[in-house]
CSV table of C-alpha atoms and ligand atoms in Angstrom, one decimal:
chain,number,residue,atom,x,y,z
A,1,MET,CA,16.9,-35.1,87.7
A,2,LYS,CA,13.5,-33.6,87.0
A,3,LEU,CA,11.7,-35.1,89.9
A,4,ASN,CA,9.0,-33.0,91.5
A,5,LYS,CA,8.8,-33.5,95.3
A,6,GLU,CA,5.1,-32.5,95.5
A,7,GLU,CA,4.0,-34.9,92.7
A,8,ASN,CA,5.9,-37.9,93.8
A,9,PHE,CA,7.5,-37.2,97.1
A,10,SER,CA,8.8,-40.7,98.0
A,11,GLU,CA,10.4,-41.2,94.6
A,12,TRP,CA,12.0,-37.7,94.8
A,13,PHE,CA,13.1,-38.3,98.4
A,14,ASP,CA,14.7,-41.7,97.7
A,15,THR,CA,16.4,-40.5,94.6
A,16,VAL,CA,17.8,-37.3,96.1
A,17,LEU,CA,19.1,-39.1,99.2
A,18,ARG,CA,21.0,-41.6,97.0
A,19,GLU,CA,22.1,-39.3,94.1
A,20,SER,CA,23.3,-36.6,96.4
A,21,GLY,CA,25.5,-39.0,98.3
A,22,LEU,CA,23.6,-38.2,101.6
A,23,TYR,CA,22.3,-41.7,102.5
A,24,ASP,CA,22.6,-45.0,100.7
A,25,TYR,CA,19.5,-47.0,101.4
A,26,GLY,CA,17.9,-50.1,100.0
A,27,ARG,CA,21.1,-51.8,98.9
A,28,TYR,CA,22.5,-52.9,102.3
A,29,PRO,CA,21.2,-56.4,102.7
A,30,VAL,CA,19.3,-55.8,106.0
A,31,LYS,CA,15.7,-54.3,105.8
A,32,GLY,CA,15.4,-50.9,107.5
A,33,MET,CA,19.2,-50.3,107.7
A,34,GLY,CA,21.1,-47.8,105.5
A,35,VAL,CA,24.6,-46.5,105.1
A,36,TRP,CA,26.0,-43.0,105.7
A,37,PRO,CA,28.5,-42.3,102.9
A,38,PRO,CA,31.2,-39.6,103.4
A,39,PHE,CA,29.1,-36.6,102.2
A,40,GLY,CA,26.1,-37.6,104.3
A,41,PHE,CA,28.2,-38.4,107.3
A,42,LYS,CA,29.6,-34.9,107.3
A,43,LEU,CA,26.0,-33.4,107.1
A,44,ARG,CA,25.0,-35.7,110.0
A,45,LYS,CA,28.0,-34.6,112.0
A,46,LEU,CA,27.1,-30.9,111.5
A,47,VAL,CA,23.5,-31.5,112.5
A,48,LEU,CA,24.7,-33.4,115.6
A,49,ASN,CA,27.0,-30.4,116.4
A,50,ILE,CA,23.9,-28.2,116.8
A,51,ILE,CA,22.2,-30.8,119.0
A,52,ARG,CA,25.3,-31.3,121.2
A,53,ASP,CA,25.9,-27.5,121.4
A,54,LEU,CA,22.3,-26.9,122.7
A,55,LEU,CA,22.4,-29.9,125.2
A,56,ASP,CA,25.9,-29.2,126.5
A,57,SER,CA,25.1,-25.5,127.1
A,58,THR,CA,22.0,-26.5,129.2
A,59,GLY,CA,23.7,-28.7,131.7
A,60,HIS,CA,23.4,-32.1,129.9
A,61,GLU,CA,26.3,-34.6,130.1
A,62,GLU,CA,27.0,-37.0,127.3
A,63,VAL,CA,27.3,-40.7,128.3
A,64,LEU,CA,27.5,-44.1,126.5
A,65,PHE,CA,25.5,-47.2,127.6
A,66,PRO,CA,25.8,-50.8,126.3
A,67,VAL,CA,23.6,-51.7,123.3
A,68,LEU,CA,22.5,-54.9,124.9
A,69,ILE,CA,19.8,-54.9,127.6
A,70,PRO,CA,18.9,-58.1,129.4
A,71,LYS,CA,15.2,-59.2,129.1
A,72,THR,CA,15.0,-59.1,132.9
A,73,LEU,CA,15.7,-55.3,132.8
A,74,LEU,CA,13.6,-54.5,129.8
A,75,GLU,CA,10.6,-56.1,131.5
A,76,LYS,CA,10.8,-54.2,134.8
A,77,GLU,CA,8.4,-51.4,133.7
A,78,SER,CA,5.3,-53.3,132.6
A,79,GLU,CA,3.8,-50.6,130.3
A,80,HIS,CA,7.2,-50.1,128.7
A,81,ILE,CA,7.7,-53.7,127.8
A,82,ARG,CA,4.1,-54.1,126.6
A,83,GLY,CA,4.7,-51.1,124.3
A,84,PHE,CA,8.0,-52.4,122.9
A,85,GLU,CA,7.9,-56.2,123.1
A,86,GLY,CA,6.7,-56.5,119.5
A,87,GLU,CA,9.5,-54.3,118.3
A,88,VAL,CA,12.6,-55.7,120.0
A,89,PHE,CA,15.5,-57.5,118.3
A,90,TRP,CA,16.7,-60.2,120.6
A,91,VAL,CA,20.3,-61.7,120.8
A,92,THR,CA,19.8,-65.3,122.0
A,93,LYS,CA,23.1,-66.9,121.2
A,94,GLY,CA,26.8,-66.3,121.8
A,95,GLY,CA,28.9,-68.3,119.4
A,96,HIS,CA,27.6,-71.9,119.6
A,97,GLU,CA,26.0,-71.3,123.0
A,98,ASP,CA,22.4,-70.3,123.8
A,99,LEU,CA,22.3,-67.4,126.2
A,100,ASP,CA,20.5,-68.1,129.4
A,101,VAL,CA,19.0,-64.6,129.4
A,102,PRO,CA,18.0,-63.2,126.0
A,103,LEU,CA,19.6,-59.8,125.4
A,104,ALA,CA,17.7,-57.0,123.6
A,105,LEU,CA,19.3,-54.6,121.2
A,106,ARG,CA,18.2,-51.4,122.9
A,107,PRO,CA,15.0,-49.9,121.4
A,108,THR,CA,15.6,-47.0,123.8
A,109,SER,CA,17.5,-46.8,127.1
A,110,GLU,CA,15.2,-45.9,130.0
A,111,THR,CA,15.7,-49.3,131.5
A,112,ALA,CA,19.5,-49.5,131.1
A,113,ILE,CA,20.0,-45.9,132.4
A,114,SER,CA,17.5,-46.3,135.4
A,115,TYR,CA,19.3,-49.5,136.4
A,116,MET,CA,22.7,-47.7,136.6
A,117,GLU,CA,21.1,-44.6,138.2
A,118,SER,CA,20.0,-46.9,141.1
A,119,PHE,CA,23.8,-47.2,141.9
A,120,TRP,CA,24.8,-43.7,140.9
A,121,ILE,CA,22.1,-41.6,142.6
A,122,SER,CA,21.7,-41.3,146.4
A,123,SER,CA,21.3,-37.6,147.3
A,124,TYR,CA,19.2,-34.7,146.2
A,125,LYS,CA,22.5,-32.8,145.8
A,126,GLN,CA,23.1,-34.8,142.6
A,127,LEU,CA,19.8,-33.7,141.1
A,128,PRO,CA,18.9,-32.8,138.5
A,129,MET,CA,21.0,-35.3,136.7
A,130,LYS,CA,20.7,-34.7,132.9
A,131,LEU,CA,22.3,-37.3,130.7
A,132,TYR,CA,22.2,-38.0,126.9
A,133,GLN,CA,23.7,-40.3,124.4
A,134,ILE,CA,23.7,-40.4,120.6
A,135,VAL,CA,23.6,-44.0,119.6
A,136,PRO,CA,21.9,-46.3,117.2
A,137,VAL,CA,18.7,-48.0,118.6
A,138,TYR,CA,16.9,-50.9,117.1
A,139,ARG,CA,13.2,-51.4,116.5
A,140,TYR,CA,11.7,-54.2,114.6
A,141,GLU,CA,9.3,-51.9,112.7
A,142,THR,CA,6.5,-53.8,111.1
A,143,LYS,CA,5.0,-50.9,109.1
A,144,ALA,CA,6.8,-50.0,105.9
A,145,THR,CA,10.4,-49.0,106.5
A,146,ARG,CA,11.7,-45.9,104.7
A,147,PRO,CA,15.1,-44.2,104.5
A,148,LEU,CA,15.6,-42.0,107.6
A,149,ILE,CA,11.9,-41.9,108.2
A,150,ARG,CA,11.2,-45.4,109.5
A,151,LEU,CA,14.3,-47.4,110.1
A,152,ARG,CA,15.0,-50.7,112.0
A,153,GLU,CA,18.4,-49.4,112.9
A,154,VAL,CA,17.7,-45.8,114.0
A,155,SER,CA,21.4,-44.9,113.5
A,156,THR,CA,21.2,-41.3,114.8
A,157,PHE,CA,19.2,-41.5,118.0
A,158,LYS,CA,19.8,-38.7,120.5
A,159,GLU,CA,18.1,-39.8,123.8
A,160,ALA,CA,18.2,-37.6,126.8
A,161,HIS,CA,17.3,-39.0,130.3
A,162,THR,CA,17.0,-36.8,133.3
A,163,ALA,CA,16.3,-37.3,137.0
A,164,HIS,CA,14.7,-34.8,139.4
A,165,GLU,CA,13.6,-34.3,143.0
A,166,SER,CA,9.9,-33.7,142.2
A,167,PHE,CA,7.1,-34.0,139.7
A,168,GLU,CA,7.4,-30.2,139.1
A,169,GLY,CA,11.2,-30.6,138.5
A,170,ALA,CA,10.6,-33.1,135.8
A,171,ASP,CA,7.7,-31.0,134.5
A,172,SER,CA,9.9,-27.9,134.0
A,173,GLN,CA,12.6,-30.1,132.5
A,174,CYS,CA,10.1,-31.1,129.8
A,175,ALA,CA,9.5,-27.4,129.2
A,176,GLU,CA,13.2,-26.9,128.8
A,177,ALA,CA,13.5,-29.8,126.4
A,178,ILE,CA,10.7,-28.3,124.3
A,179,GLU,CA,12.6,-25.0,124.1
A,180,ILE,CA,15.8,-26.8,123.2
A,181,TYR,CA,14.0,-28.7,120.4
A,182,LYS,CA,12.5,-25.4,119.1
A,183,LYS,CA,16.0,-24.1,118.8
A,184,VAL,CA,17.3,-27.2,117.0
A,185,PHE,CA,14.5,-27.0,114.4
A,186,ASP,CA,14.8,-23.2,114.1
A,187,ARG,CA,18.5,-23.5,113.4
A,188,LEU,CA,17.6,-26.0,110.6
A,189,GLY,CA,14.7,-23.9,109.3
A,190,ILE,CA,12.3,-26.9,109.9
A,191,PRO,CA,8.7,-25.9,110.8
A,192,TYR,CA,6.9,-27.8,113.5
A,193,MET,CA,3.6,-28.2,115.4
A,194,ILE,CA,3.9,-28.9,119.1
A,195,SER,CA,1.1,-31.1,120.5
A,196,GLN,CA,0.4,-33.0,123.6
A,197,ARG,CA,-0.3,-36.6,122.5
A,198,PRO,CA,-3.6,-38.1,123.5
A,199,PRO,CA,-3.4,-40.5,126.5
A,200,TRP,CA,-3.9,-43.5,124.2
A,201,ASP,CA,-0.9,-42.5,122.1
A,202,LYS,CA,1.8,-41.6,124.7
A,203,PHE,CA,5.2,-43.2,125.0
A,204,ALA,CA,5.1,-46.6,126.8
A,205,GLY,CA,5.8,-45.8,130.4
A,206,ALA,CA,5.2,-42.0,130.3
A,207,LEU,CA,2.7,-39.8,132.2
A,208,TYR,CA,2.5,-37.6,129.2
A,209,THR,CA,4.1,-37.1,125.8
A,210,VAL,CA,4.6,-33.9,123.9
A,211,ALA,CA,5.5,-34.3,120.3
A,212,PHE,CA,7.0,-32.2,117.5
A,213,ASP,CA,5.4,-32.9,114.1
A,214,THR,CA,6.1,-31.4,110.7
A,215,VAL,CA,4.2,-31.6,107.4
A,216,MET,CA,6.1,-33.4,104.7
A,217,PRO,CA,5.8,-32.3,101.0
A,218,ASP,CA,3.1,-34.9,100.4
A,219,GLY,CA,1.0,-33.4,103.2
A,220,ARG,CA,1.6,-36.4,105.5
A,221,VAL,CA,2.7,-35.6,109.1
A,222,LEU,CA,6.0,-36.9,110.5
A,223,GLN,CA,6.8,-37.0,114.2
A,224,ILE,CA,10.2,-35.5,114.4
A,225,GLY,CA,10.8,-35.3,118.2
A,226,THR,CA,9.2,-36.3,121.5
A,227,VAL,CA,9.4,-35.2,125.1
A,228,HIS,CA,8.1,-37.5,127.9
A,229,HIS,CA,7.4,-37.0,131.6
A,230,LEU,CA,8.0,-40.5,133.0
A,231,GLY,CA,6.9,-39.7,136.6
A,232,GLN,CA,8.3,-42.4,138.9
A,233,ASN,CA,7.2,-45.2,136.5
A,234,PHE,CA,10.8,-46.4,136.1
A,235,SER,CA,12.5,-45.2,139.3
A,236,VAL,CA,10.2,-47.3,141.5
A,237,PRO,CA,10.8,-50.7,139.8
A,238,PHE,CA,14.5,-49.8,139.4
A,239,GLU,CA,14.7,-48.5,143.0
A,240,VAL,CA,16.3,-45.2,142.0
A,241,ARG,CA,16.0,-43.6,145.5
A,242,PHE,CA,17.6,-40.5,146.9
A,243,HIS,CA,17.9,-38.7,150.3
A,244,THR,CA,15.7,-35.6,150.0
A,245,GLU,CA,16.7,-32.2,151.3
A,246,ASP,CA,14.6,-32.6,154.5
A,247,GLY,CA,16.2,-36.0,155.3
A,248,ASP,CA,13.4,-38.2,153.9
A,249,LYS,CA,13.8,-40.7,151.1
A,250,ASP,CA,12.0,-40.7,147.7
A,251,TYR,CA,12.2,-42.1,144.2
A,252,VAL,CA,13.5,-39.7,141.5
A,253,TRP,CA,11.1,-38.2,138.9
A,254,GLN,CA,12.3,-38.7,135.4
A,255,THR,CA,11.9,-37.4,131.8
A,256,SER,CA,13.3,-38.6,128.5
A,257,TYR,CA,13.3,-36.9,125.1
A,258,GLY,CA,14.4,-38.1,121.7
A,259,LEU,CA,15.4,-37.0,118.2
A,260,SER,CA,16.4,-39.3,115.4
A,261,ASP,CA,17.5,-39.5,111.7
A,262,ARG,CA,14.0,-38.0,111.1
A,263,VAL,CA,15.6,-34.6,111.8
A,264,ILE,CA,17.7,-35.1,108.7
A,265,ALA,CA,14.7,-36.6,106.8
A,266,SER,CA,12.6,-33.5,107.5
A,267,LEU,CA,15.6,-31.1,106.7
A,268,VAL,CA,15.9,-32.8,103.2
A,269,ALA,CA,12.2,-32.9,102.6
A,270,VAL,CA,11.0,-29.4,103.6
A,271,HIS,CA,13.8,-27.5,101.9
A,272,GLY,CA,14.6,-29.6,98.8
A,273,ASP,CA,13.5,-28.7,95.3
A,274,GLU,CA,13.5,-30.1,91.8
A,275,ARG,CA,17.3,-29.8,91.6
A,276,GLY,CA,17.9,-31.7,94.8
A,277,LEU,CA,19.1,-30.8,98.3
A,278,VAL,CA,18.9,-27.2,99.6
A,279,LEU,CA,20.9,-27.0,102.8
A,280,PRO,CA,21.2,-24.3,105.5
A,281,PRO,CA,24.9,-23.1,105.4
A,282,GLU,CA,25.4,-24.1,109.1
A,283,VAL,CA,25.0,-27.8,108.2
A,284,ALA,CA,26.2,-27.8,104.5
A,285,PRO,CA,29.2,-30.1,104.1
A,286,VAL,CA,30.3,-27.8,101.3
A,287,GLN,CA,29.3,-24.2,101.8
A,288,VAL,CA,31.0,-22.7,98.7
A,289,VAL,CA,31.9,-24.3,95.4
A,290,ILE,CA,34.1,-22.3,93.1
A,291,VAL,CA,33.7,-23.0,89.3
A,292,PRO,CA,36.2,-21.6,86.9
A,293,ILE,CA,34.7,-20.8,83.5
A,294,PRO,CA,37.1,-22.4,80.8
A,295,GLN,CA,38.8,-19.8,78.5
A,296,LYS,CA,39.9,-20.5,74.9
A,297,GLU,CA,43.0,-18.3,75.2
A,298,GLU,CA,45.7,-20.0,77.3
A,299,GLU,CA,46.8,-16.9,79.2
A,300,GLN,CA,43.2,-16.1,80.1
A,301,GLN,CA,42.7,-19.7,81.2
A,302,ARG,CA,45.7,-19.5,83.5
A,303,LYS,CA,44.5,-16.2,85.0
A,304,VAL,CA,41.0,-17.6,85.7
A,305,LEU,CA,42.5,-20.6,87.5
A,306,GLU,CA,44.8,-18.3,89.4
A,307,GLU,CA,42.0,-16.1,90.6
A,308,ALA,CA,39.9,-19.2,91.5
A,309,LYS,CA,42.7,-20.5,93.6
A,310,ARG,CA,43.1,-17.1,95.3
A,311,VAL,CA,39.4,-17.0,96.2
A,312,GLU,CA,39.5,-20.6,97.5
A,313,GLU,CA,42.4,-19.9,99.8
A,314,GLU,CA,40.9,-16.7,101.1
A,315,LEU,CA,37.6,-18.4,101.9
A,316,LYS,CA,39.2,-21.4,103.5
A,317,ALA,CA,41.3,-19.1,105.6
A,318,ARG,CA,38.1,-17.5,106.9
A,319,GLY,CA,36.7,-20.9,107.8
A,320,TRP,CA,34.3,-21.5,104.9
A,321,ARG,CA,34.0,-25.2,103.8
A,322,THR,CA,35.1,-24.5,100.2
A,323,VAL,CA,35.7,-26.7,97.1
A,324,LEU,CA,37.4,-25.4,93.9
A,325,ASP,CA,36.0,-27.7,91.2
A,326,ASP,CA,38.8,-27.5,88.6
A,327,ARG,CA,38.0,-30.8,87.0
A,328,ASP,CA,38.6,-30.2,83.3
A,329,GLU,CA,36.5,-33.2,82.1
A,330,LEU,CA,33.2,-31.5,83.2
A,331,THR,CA,31.5,-28.5,81.7
A,332,PRO,CA,30.4,-25.7,84.1
A,333,GLY,CA,26.8,-26.8,83.6
A,334,ALA,CA,27.6,-30.4,84.6
A,335,LYS,CA,29.3,-29.0,87.7
A,336,TYR,CA,26.3,-26.7,88.5
A,337,TYR,CA,24.0,-29.8,88.3
A,338,GLU,CA,26.2,-31.9,90.7
A,339,TRP,CA,26.7,-29.2,93.4
A,340,GLU,CA,23.1,-28.0,93.3
A,341,LEU,CA,22.0,-31.6,93.8
A,342,LYS,CA,24.3,-31.6,96.9
A,343,GLY,CA,22.6,-28.5,98.2
A,344,VAL,CA,25.7,-26.3,98.2
A,345,PRO,CA,24.5,-22.9,99.4
A,346,PHE,CA,26.9,-20.7,97.3
A,347,ARG,CA,28.5,-21.1,93.9
A,348,ILE,CA,31.2,-18.6,92.8
A,349,GLU,CA,31.7,-18.5,89.0
A,350,ILE,CA,35.0,-17.1,87.9
A,351,GLY,CA,35.5,-16.1,84.2
A,352,LYS,CA,37.1,-13.4,82.2
A,353,LYS,CA,35.0,-10.6,83.7
A,354,GLU,CA,35.7,-11.7,87.3
A,355,VAL,CA,39.4,-11.8,86.6
A,356,GLU,CA,39.5,-8.3,85.1
A,357,GLY,CA,36.9,-6.6,87.3
A,358,ASP,CA,36.7,-6.3,91.1
A,359,GLU,CA,33.4,-8.3,91.5
A,360,LEU,CA,32.6,-12.0,91.8
A,361,THR,CA,29.4,-13.7,90.6
A,362,VAL,CA,27.7,-15.6,93.4
A,363,ALA,CA,24.8,-18.0,92.7
A,364,ARG,CA,22.5,-18.5,95.8
A,365,ARG,CA,21.1,-22.1,95.9
A,366,ASP,CA,17.9,-21.1,97.7
A,367,LEU,CA,16.9,-18.3,95.3
A,368,LYS,CA,18.5,-19.9,92.3
A,369,LYS,CA,19.7,-16.4,91.4
A,370,ARG,CA,23.1,-14.8,90.8
A,371,VAL,CA,24.3,-11.7,92.7
A,372,LYS,CA,27.5,-9.6,92.1
A,373,VAL,CA,29.7,-9.2,95.2
A,374,LYS,CA,32.8,-7.0,95.5
A,375,LYS,CA,35.9,-9.2,95.9
A,376,GLY,CA,36.9,-7.3,99.1
A,377,GLU,CA,33.5,-8.0,100.7
A,378,ILE,CA,33.1,-11.7,99.8
A,379,HIS,CA,33.5,-13.0,103.4
A,380,GLN,CA,31.2,-10.4,105.0
A,381,ARG,CA,28.6,-10.8,102.2
A,382,LEU,CA,28.6,-14.6,102.5
A,383,LYS,CA,28.0,-14.3,106.2
A,384,GLU,CA,25.1,-11.9,105.6
A,385,MET,CA,23.6,-14.1,102.8
A,386,SER,CA,24.0,-17.2,105.0
A,387,ASP,CA,21.7,-15.6,107.7
A,388,ASP,CA,19.3,-14.4,105.0
A,389,MET,CA,19.3,-17.8,103.3
A,390,LEU,CA,18.3,-19.6,106.6
A,391,ASN,CA,15.6,-17.0,107.3
A,392,ASN,CA,14.3,-17.3,103.8
A,393,MET,CA,14.3,-21.1,103.9
A,394,ARG,CA,12.6,-21.1,107.3
A,395,GLU,CA,9.9,-18.6,106.3
A,396,ARG,CA,9.1,-20.5,103.1
A,397,ALA,CA,8.9,-23.8,105.0
A,398,TRP,CA,6.7,-22.4,107.7
A,399,SER,CA,4.2,-20.8,105.3
A,400,PHE,CA,4.0,-24.1,103.4
A,401,MET,CA,3.2,-25.9,106.7
A,402,LYS,CA,0.6,-23.3,107.8
A,403,SER,CA,-1.1,-23.6,104.4
A,404,ARG,CA,-1.7,-27.3,105.2
A,405,ILE,CA,-3.5,-26.8,108.5
A,406,LYS,CA,-7.3,-26.0,108.5
A,407,ARG,CA,-9.8,-25.5,111.4
A,408,VAL,CA,-13.1,-27.2,110.7
A,409,ARG,CA,-16.2,-28.1,112.9
A,410,SER,CA,-17.6,-31.3,111.4
A,411,LEU,CA,-16.4,-34.8,110.9
A,412,GLU,CA,-17.4,-34.7,107.2
A,413,GLU,CA,-15.3,-31.6,106.5
A,414,ALA,CA,-12.4,-33.1,108.5
A,415,LYS,CA,-12.6,-36.5,106.6
A,416,GLU,CA,-12.6,-34.6,103.2
A,417,LEU,CA,-9.6,-32.5,104.1
A,418,VAL,CA,-7.5,-35.3,105.7
A,419,GLU,CA,-8.1,-37.3,102.5
A,420,LYS,CA,-6.6,-34.4,100.7
A,421,ARG,CA,-3.7,-34.6,103.1
A,422,TYR,CA,-4.5,-31.5,105.2
A,423,VAL,CA,-3.9,-31.3,108.9
A,424,VAL,CA,-7.3,-30.5,110.5
A,425,GLU,CA,-8.2,-29.0,113.9
A,426,LEU,CA,-11.5,-30.2,115.3
A,427,PRO,CA,-13.4,-29.3,118.5
A,428,TRP,CA,-13.3,-32.2,121.0
A,429,CYS,CA,-15.2,-32.8,124.2
A,430,GLY,CA,-12.1,-34.5,125.8
A,431,SER,CA,-13.7,-38.0,126.1
A,432,LYS,CA,-11.6,-41.0,125.0
A,433,GLU,CA,-14.5,-42.5,123.0
A,434,CYS,CA,-14.9,-39.4,120.9
A,435,GLY,CA,-11.1,-39.1,120.5
A,436,LEU,CA,-10.9,-42.8,119.4
A,437,ARG,CA,-13.8,-42.3,117.0
A,438,VAL,CA,-11.8,-39.4,115.3
A,439,ASP,CA,-8.7,-41.7,115.3
A,440,GLU,CA,-10.7,-44.4,113.5
A,441,GLU,CA,-12.8,-42.4,111.1
A,442,VAL,CA,-10.8,-39.3,110.3
A,443,GLY,CA,-7.0,-39.9,110.8
A,444,ARG,CA,-4.3,-40.0,113.5
A,445,VAL,CA,-5.0,-37.8,116.4
A,446,LEU,CA,-1.9,-35.7,117.0
A,447,GLY,CA,-3.3,-34.3,120.1
A,448,VAL,CA,-4.0,-30.9,121.7
A,449,PRO,CA,-1.9,-28.0,120.3
A,450,LEU,CA,0.6,-26.5,122.8
A,451,ASP,CA,1.8,-23.9,120.4
A,452,GLU,CA,-1.5,-22.0,120.1
A,453,ASP,CA,-4.7,-21.3,122.1
A,454,ALA,CA,-6.3,-24.8,122.0
A,455,GLU,CA,-9.4,-24.0,124.1
A,456,ALA,CA,-12.5,-24.6,122.0
A,457,LYS,CA,-14.7,-22.1,123.9
A,458,GLY,CA,-18.3,-22.1,122.7
A,459,GLU,CA,-17.6,-25.0,120.3
A,460,ARG,CA,-19.5,-28.3,120.0
A,461,CYS,CA,-17.6,-31.6,119.9
A,462,ALA,CA,-17.4,-32.7,116.3
A,463,VAL,CA,-18.3,-36.3,117.3
A,464,CYS,CA,-21.0,-36.1,120.1
A,465,GLY,CA,-22.1,-32.5,119.9
A,466,ARG,CA,-21.6,-31.9,123.6
A,467,GLU,CA,-19.7,-28.8,124.8
A,468,ALA,CA,-16.1,-29.0,123.4
A,469,LYS,CA,-13.1,-28.4,125.6
A,470,TRP,CA,-10.1,-28.4,123.2
A,471,TRP,CA,-9.2,-28.2,119.5
A,472,ILE,CA,-7.4,-31.4,118.5
A,473,ARG,CA,-5.1,-31.9,115.5
A,474,VAL,CA,-5.8,-34.8,113.2
A,475,ALA,CA,-3.8,-35.9,110.1
A,476,LYS,CA,-2.5,-38.7,107.9
A,477,THR,CA,0.9,-39.6,109.4
A,478,TYR,CA,4.0,-41.7,108.6
B,501,5CA,N1,11.8,-46.4,113.5
B,501,5CA,C1,12.2,-45.1,113.6
B,501,5CA,N2,12.9,-44.6,112.6
B,501,5CA,C2,13.3,-43.3,112.7
B,501,5CA,N3,13.0,-42.4,113.7
B,501,5CA,C3,12.2,-43.0,114.7
B,501,5CA,C4,11.8,-44.3,114.7
B,501,5CA,N4,11.0,-44.5,115.8
B,501,5CA,C5,11.0,-43.4,116.5
B,501,5CA,N5,11.7,-42.4,115.8
B,501,5CA,C6,12.0,-41.0,116.3
B,501,5CA,O1,12.5,-41.1,117.6
B,501,5CA,C7,11.9,-40.2,118.4
B,501,5CA,C8,11.9,-40.7,119.8
B,501,5CA,O2,11.4,-42.0,119.9
B,501,5CA,S1,10.2,-42.2,120.9
B,501,5CA,O3,9.9,-43.6,120.9
B,501,5CA,O4,9.1,-41.3,120.6
B,501,5CA,N6,10.8,-41.8,122.4
B,501,5CA,C9,11.7,-42.5,123.0
B,501,5CA,O5,12.2,-43.5,122.6
B,501,5CA,C10,12.1,-42.0,124.4
B,501,5CA,N7,12.9,-42.9,125.1
B,501,5CA,C11,12.8,-40.6,124.3
B,501,5CA,S2,14.4,-40.8,123.7
B,501,5CA,C12,10.5,-40.1,117.9
B,501,5CA,O6,9.8,-38.9,118.2
B,501,5CA,C13,10.7,-40.2,116.4
B,501,5CA,O7,11.0,-38.9,115.8
């Protein structure tokens, strides 16, 4: 495959997802819904291991709620239902019967979880309650659907929902969630911008929304995670009340934060190259592929296969996800192509030299270079190279993203750069009308940066010329 992800990102992306066996999209006969084949399912499980690891080690408990939410519940928080009503799949019949109350396929689960918390929570001693589930959610997206990026069945949706005694408690939980997300993306080498969404673009029912965005190879920005402070917007209508420490009663203060298949979409997009996937070892379904080099002489051939088997067994015994590709119907070159497409971090080539000498030849997928490794050190060296590979992939991805962000001071410059798919930072007075003007004329306002000094001291608003308060990020988005 000689597709270049910068020239034609969406064709590269769709082709690599399908040809690598990661995600089968576009053939299942429901729009916006794809299939996880065995290879992709393993990658997905390894990515979810990281997310579960980080949530479980910070006091979150995994739960599972029904997929169907009665209309009566979904409507209880007015802003929430207004925000989602155009996106909900409804179940209205059971067998031959019409249902008296239409049931929504959950678009997200604040209403279902708050409803049950009104039974579960009664005392401050139970707070903070930090729950999460990893489930498919359903959104009748009307914008163009795309594999992993914009689905109608968001098959890998991690939604966390927490309840606290106070506004501050929920506020610091949002800060913890942001730290957890930074760790998730850092362990995957995915670069991110962190911005507070403008008030006109926060999650339906939230007091504020903080978003993680990344820059895709085509320069467009993808929102890859969000953290919401929900205040008491759900606990009041759902009567989630608790006895406070000083004997009073109050409604809990809540947050919710979500990740989806877009984590995998950005993993594929930011690291992939013209040969296909490039995967960090921690989430690579196959970490090491061993390719024996065919020998003309029978005895040599036997020795090569024997050494290949020995290395395979040694690595498997040390916990490496290893494949010995001894298919004799394929040339080594054809094998290299296939396993590079699948993003296998290390390839060990075993021929005559490796049998006779005490070194192995290891090809690194990220550098597309070969290194010699002493047989006795292979495990240690693979561990070191795994760390080095993730750092190298992370650094390259971050420097690409940073190269796509420019600070300018005029709308004209901003329009020009956004047209060229840059992310621009503009001085803003903080007024809604100026913000909406930018949204209309330049591009999607991502919001005020939280990951850098966003105060626009001494600057003039790019729209009205008054004193600016903040820099805001603007970009073309998915
Ligand atoms: N149609 C979609 N396809 C793939 N990912 C999506 C889709 N819609 C949203 N997402 C991802 O899911 C994340 C969380 O969605 S959300 O609407 O922003 N937030 C919530 O639903 C909150 N209840 C937190 S779980 C988003 O940041 C985005 O990365």
